[in-house]
Amino acid sequence: MEHRTLGSSELNVSSFGLGTMTFGAEADEATSHAILNRFAEAGGTFIDTADVYSHGASEEIIGSWLGTRGGTEELTIATKARFPMSDDPADAGASRQYLERAVDASLGRLGVDVIDLYQIHAWDPATPLAETLATLTDLVAAGKIRHAGVSNFTAWQLQRAVDMARYVDWTPIVSLQPKYSLLSRDIELELLPMCLEENVGVIPWSPLGGGWLTGKYTPDERPTGSTRLGENPARGIEAYDLRNTDRTWAILEVVRAVAGARDVSMSQVALNWVRARPGVCSVLLGARTVDQLDDNLAALSWELTENERSALSEVSAPGIPIYPHGFMETYAGMTVWEDLMTRVEPPAIGR
Ligand SMILES: NC(=O)c1ccc[n+]([C@@H]2O[C@H](COP(=O)([O-])OP(=O)(O)OC[C@H]3O[C@@H](n4cnc5c(N)ncnc54)[C@H](OP(=O)(O)O)[C@@H]3O)[C@@H](O)[C@H]2O)c1
């Protein structure tokens, strides 16, 4: 598998990372271990989890698997903290008091001495950013984490964190984990250009829109059976009613046509589009079975042509806000997001 350097860190990440949100939920321990084995056999080295996934069970399952293979050699392990781990308001957030406890709990569940990438799962409005950054710096100094990243930040929040860390000489924010797929391209307007400019590595989550881009849902039928949305059609941001739009079906039609002409799955088409976007270091694969993972890993054996890529990009192009993006387009002849995204080199290729 191809490997890339994660932002300004020295961490090497496989271009597909393994997302483990299904572990301890849709995938039991045995299935999760089989998924981990298959991923490692394919040359995957980057594994992403969070304390909140199945309330610690995802980290524990990864920990028991690491135990069976005798450690983390060759692997890059990422986890996150910030969302509530109990009803106690003190069991959440990005404060020093909480992060110091949360990191020890994650180290214990994973059974490791150090976490390669420790991510703040979302902005915490209740904690001064300086407190969070100083804590992350102290956790690096204590040898508990190697690098710090964030997830689900807006561009101004991320830029502020990057700048503050730079000027105070705190540990840098090396990565952003955002939602990014053919169905969700909002990050291209502000976050992605910012990450390219600042060399912050991008780790997309939900690259299949939670399953939508596999083509398993249609305009005529609500989801049924054993799928994420079959089990809960109202599930959060992937909810069937929210995504049941002309735009979604138009995008799926192009994905289906590209897949049909190549005789590959729609998932592979969607994954290869994200994998080739500027700034993307590692695309997180979510799977509930080894078969799903195998299908997704097969995307590594081919690449989209320029024509296929353009057709997919065109049908899924994000709407441009009237101001300032639209203004700049009309009066300065500048496609703000495209210009910014194409003028920076893609991330360096590692080993
Ligand atoms: N930072 C954050 O806030 C955040 C949020 C969400 C996720 N994440 C991370 O990103 C990872 C991936 O997210 P995601 O699970 O939402 O990714 P996704 O790739 O958009 O969706 C994965 C789901 O799609 C279905 N699927 C996957 N491959 C398939 C295939 N080949 N054929 C048919 N169905 C297939 C499976 O669900 P069904 O079989 O149930 O349909 C699977 O669980 C997570 O594991 C987690 O590590 C982070």
PDB file of C-alpha atoms in Angstrom, residues 185-191 317-331 334-338:
ATOM      1  CA  ARG A 185     -17.249  18.642  -0.151  1.00  0.00           C
ATOM      2  CA  ASP A 186     -17.805  21.617   2.175  1.00  0.00           C
ATOM      3  CA  ILE A 187     -14.215  21.458   3.472  1.00  0.00           C
ATOM      4  CA  GLU A 188     -12.922  22.485   0.053  1.00  0.00           C
ATOM      5  CA  LEU A 189     -14.080  26.079   0.532  1.00  0.00           C
ATOM      6  CA  GLU A 190     -11.954  26.952   3.572  1.00  0.00           C
ATOM      7  CA  LEU A 191     -10.500  24.007   5.482  1.00  0.00           C
ATOM      8  CA  ALA A 317     -19.037  20.428  -7.093  1.00  0.00           C
ATOM      9  CA  PRO A 318     -19.839  22.261  -3.854  1.00  0.00           C
ATOM     10  CA  GLY A 319     -22.100  25.318  -4.003  1.00  0.00           C
ATOM     11  CA  ILE A 320     -20.079  28.512  -3.778  1.00  0.00           C
ATOM     12  CA  PRO A 321     -21.244  31.023  -1.112  1.00  0.00           C
ATOM     13  CA  ILE A 322     -22.347  34.300  -2.720  1.00  0.00           C
ATOM     14  CA  TYR A 323     -19.862  36.270  -0.622  1.00  0.00           C
ATOM     15  CA  PRO A 324     -16.880  36.441  -0.631  1.00  0.00           C
ATOM     16  CA  HIS A 325     -16.348  33.366  -2.844  1.00  0.00           C
ATOM     17  CA  GLY A 326     -18.946  34.343  -5.492  1.00  0.00           C
ATOM     18  CA  PHE A 327     -17.844  37.980  -5.421  1.00  0.00           C
ATOM     19  CA  MET A 328     -14.224  36.981  -6.051  1.00  0.00           C
ATOM     20  CA  GLU A 329     -15.304  34.733  -8.896  1.00  0.00           C
ATOM     21  CA  THR A 330     -17.320  37.511 -10.563  1.00  0.00           C
ATOM     22  CA  TYR A 331     -15.065  40.511  -9.962  1.00  0.00           C
ATOM     23  CA  MET A 334     -10.786  33.804  -9.397  1.00  0.00           C
ATOM     24  CA  THR A 335     -12.243  30.428  -8.468  1.00  0.00           C
ATOM     25  CA  VAL A 336     -11.245  30.782  -4.856  1.00  0.00           C
ATOM     26  CA  TRP A 337     -11.223  27.169  -3.742  1.00  0.00           C
ATOM     27  CA  GLU A 338      -9.867  25.658  -6.951  1.00  0.00           C
TER      28      GLU A 338
END
